[in-house]
Structures are given as structure tokens and as C-alpha cells.
Amino acid sequence: SRLEDSVNKTIAENPVVVYSKTWCSYSSEVKSLFKKLAVEPLVIELDELGPQGPQLQKVLERLTGQHTVPNVFIGGKHIGGCTDTVKLHRKGELESLISEANAK
Amino acid sequence: SRLEDSVNKTIAENPVVVYSKTWCSYSSEVKSLFKKLAVEPLVIELDELGPQGPQLQKVLERLTGQHTVPNVFIGGKHIGGCTDTVKLHRKGELESLISEANAK
Ligand SMILES: N[C@@H](CCC(=O)N[C@@H](CS)C(=O)NCC(=O)O)C(=O)O
Ligand SMILES: N[C@@H](CCC(=O)N[C@@H](CS)C(=O)NCC(=O)O)C(=O)O
Ligand code: FES
């Protein structure tokens, strides 16, 4: 679909993408983790898009199997949510994923 | 108001009360902290009450100044949200608050 193409284009063209909701603390946590790493992800606030928000969430669920926020992509790859991203960071794997994505 | 009285009665009559939303991870985190401490709080899921949910949230905001979830009370006292409760636990103060509340 048109929306699916636009999501695929967004995650292919931006090294780090976070689909978020402005009032969700888990979304805020993952955004601040990236800020701490001096990374500026492309952040898409699903609750600020009107009817397109829930439509985008359905597309994300079709593409990734994940209907929850935050939904994180690095280098075009689906990473998961907040706990997944924090786990990668704790293992020291997040920064190399980000630099690989930036090198593309 | 009638709703304000019912909230005051609920927090006076139950040692630990958590106003929550079923799909919110911060609400889940605070519920699992209590579970870990073998405490069974009274949990009120604001998103399962229909129109009363947002009304209750307004009352909680009037009573506590806090419009967010989770909203935690122990022994009739307003504790705050997830971060506040976790902080008290880290300082070793949460368990004594809970036993005091249970002793009442
Ligand atoms: N472990 C996941 C949890 C994600 C999660 O449950 N997100 C909630 C908001 S904090 C959500 O999108 N809930 C909507 C739903 O469950 O339908 C993560 O770390 O991102
Ligand atoms: N630090 C607070 C954060 C609470 C918070 O921001 N809760 C969010 C959901 S995770 C909320 O209720 N958002 C609604 C709003 O901001 O209007 C806590 O630990 O409880
Ligand atoms: S909505 Fe509460 S942590 Fe996401």
C-alpha cells in the first residue's frame, strides 16, 4: 500500500527512526537514550497525525509484528521497543549499529 | 463532589491503591514492583471504566496535582507515579510505608 511504501522509504532513508507517542514514558526513555548518545533520530509522533496515526500503527504491525510504541528502526532494520533498545545498549551493541547505519 | 468522595474513601480504605492504564508500561512496572514485594494493591484501570475514566483522572488531578498514570497511594497518602515509587523502594523506604499502612 501507499502507506507501507512510505514507511519503508522512511526507514530506508533515515539511519535511526523512532515511532513514538508524545505522552508515553517508554517512548520518552528511548528518545532520551538516543539524545545521550548524541544521536538525532527521526521521531514520528503517532498521536500527532490525526487519523493517519492508527493507520501507520497498523502498517507497522503488518511490517514488524509489533503494535506497541516506541517502535525503533536502525539502518533500515527493525530493532523493537524500549526494552530491546536499552538491552542492546547495555550489551554495547547499540553504538556500532548506529555507526554502521550512519556509514551507509 | 460524589466522585471526589469515592476516591477519598477508596484511598482511605485500602492500604495500597494504584490508578493505572492497562496498556501503559510504567503502570505495569509499578504493579510488578508491588507483586515482587508480595503486596496486592487495589488496582483501578482508568481505561476500563468508560466515561468515568477521564472523570476520575480529573478528580485525581484536582486532589494530587498529578494527571498522569500510574498514580499511587499508600496508607491514604499520595506517593506519586512510577519513578517516585521506585525511588522510595531503592531508598528502602517503600516497605516500611506499606507495613505502616497495613498496620492501620
Ligand atoms: N517492552 C515494550 C513495551 C511496549 C509497550 O507495551 N508499549 C505500550 C505503551 S508503553 C503500548 O504501545 N501499548 C499499547 C497497547 O498495548 O496496545 C517496549 O519496551 O517498548
Ligand atoms: N514520572 C512519571 C511519568 C508519568 C507519565 O508521564 N505517565 C504517562 C504515561 S507513561 C501519562 O500518563 N501520560 C499522559 C499525559 O502525559 O497526558 C511516573 O513515573 O509515573
Ligand atoms: S504509556 Fe506509559 S510507559 Fe508508555
CSV table of C-alpha atoms in Angstrom, one decimal, chain A residues 23 25-26 29, chain B residues 23 25-26 29:
chain,number,residue,atom,x,y,z
A,23,TRP,CA,2.7,11.2,26.3
A,25,SER,CA,7.2,7.4,29.1
A,26,TYR,CA,8.7,4.4,27.4
A,29,GLU,CA,13.0,7.0,27.6
B,23,TRP,CA,-1.6,-0.7,28.1
B,25,SER,CA,4.3,0.1,30.6
B,26,TYR,CA,5.0,2.5,33.5
B,29,GLU,CA,6.2,-1.6,36.1
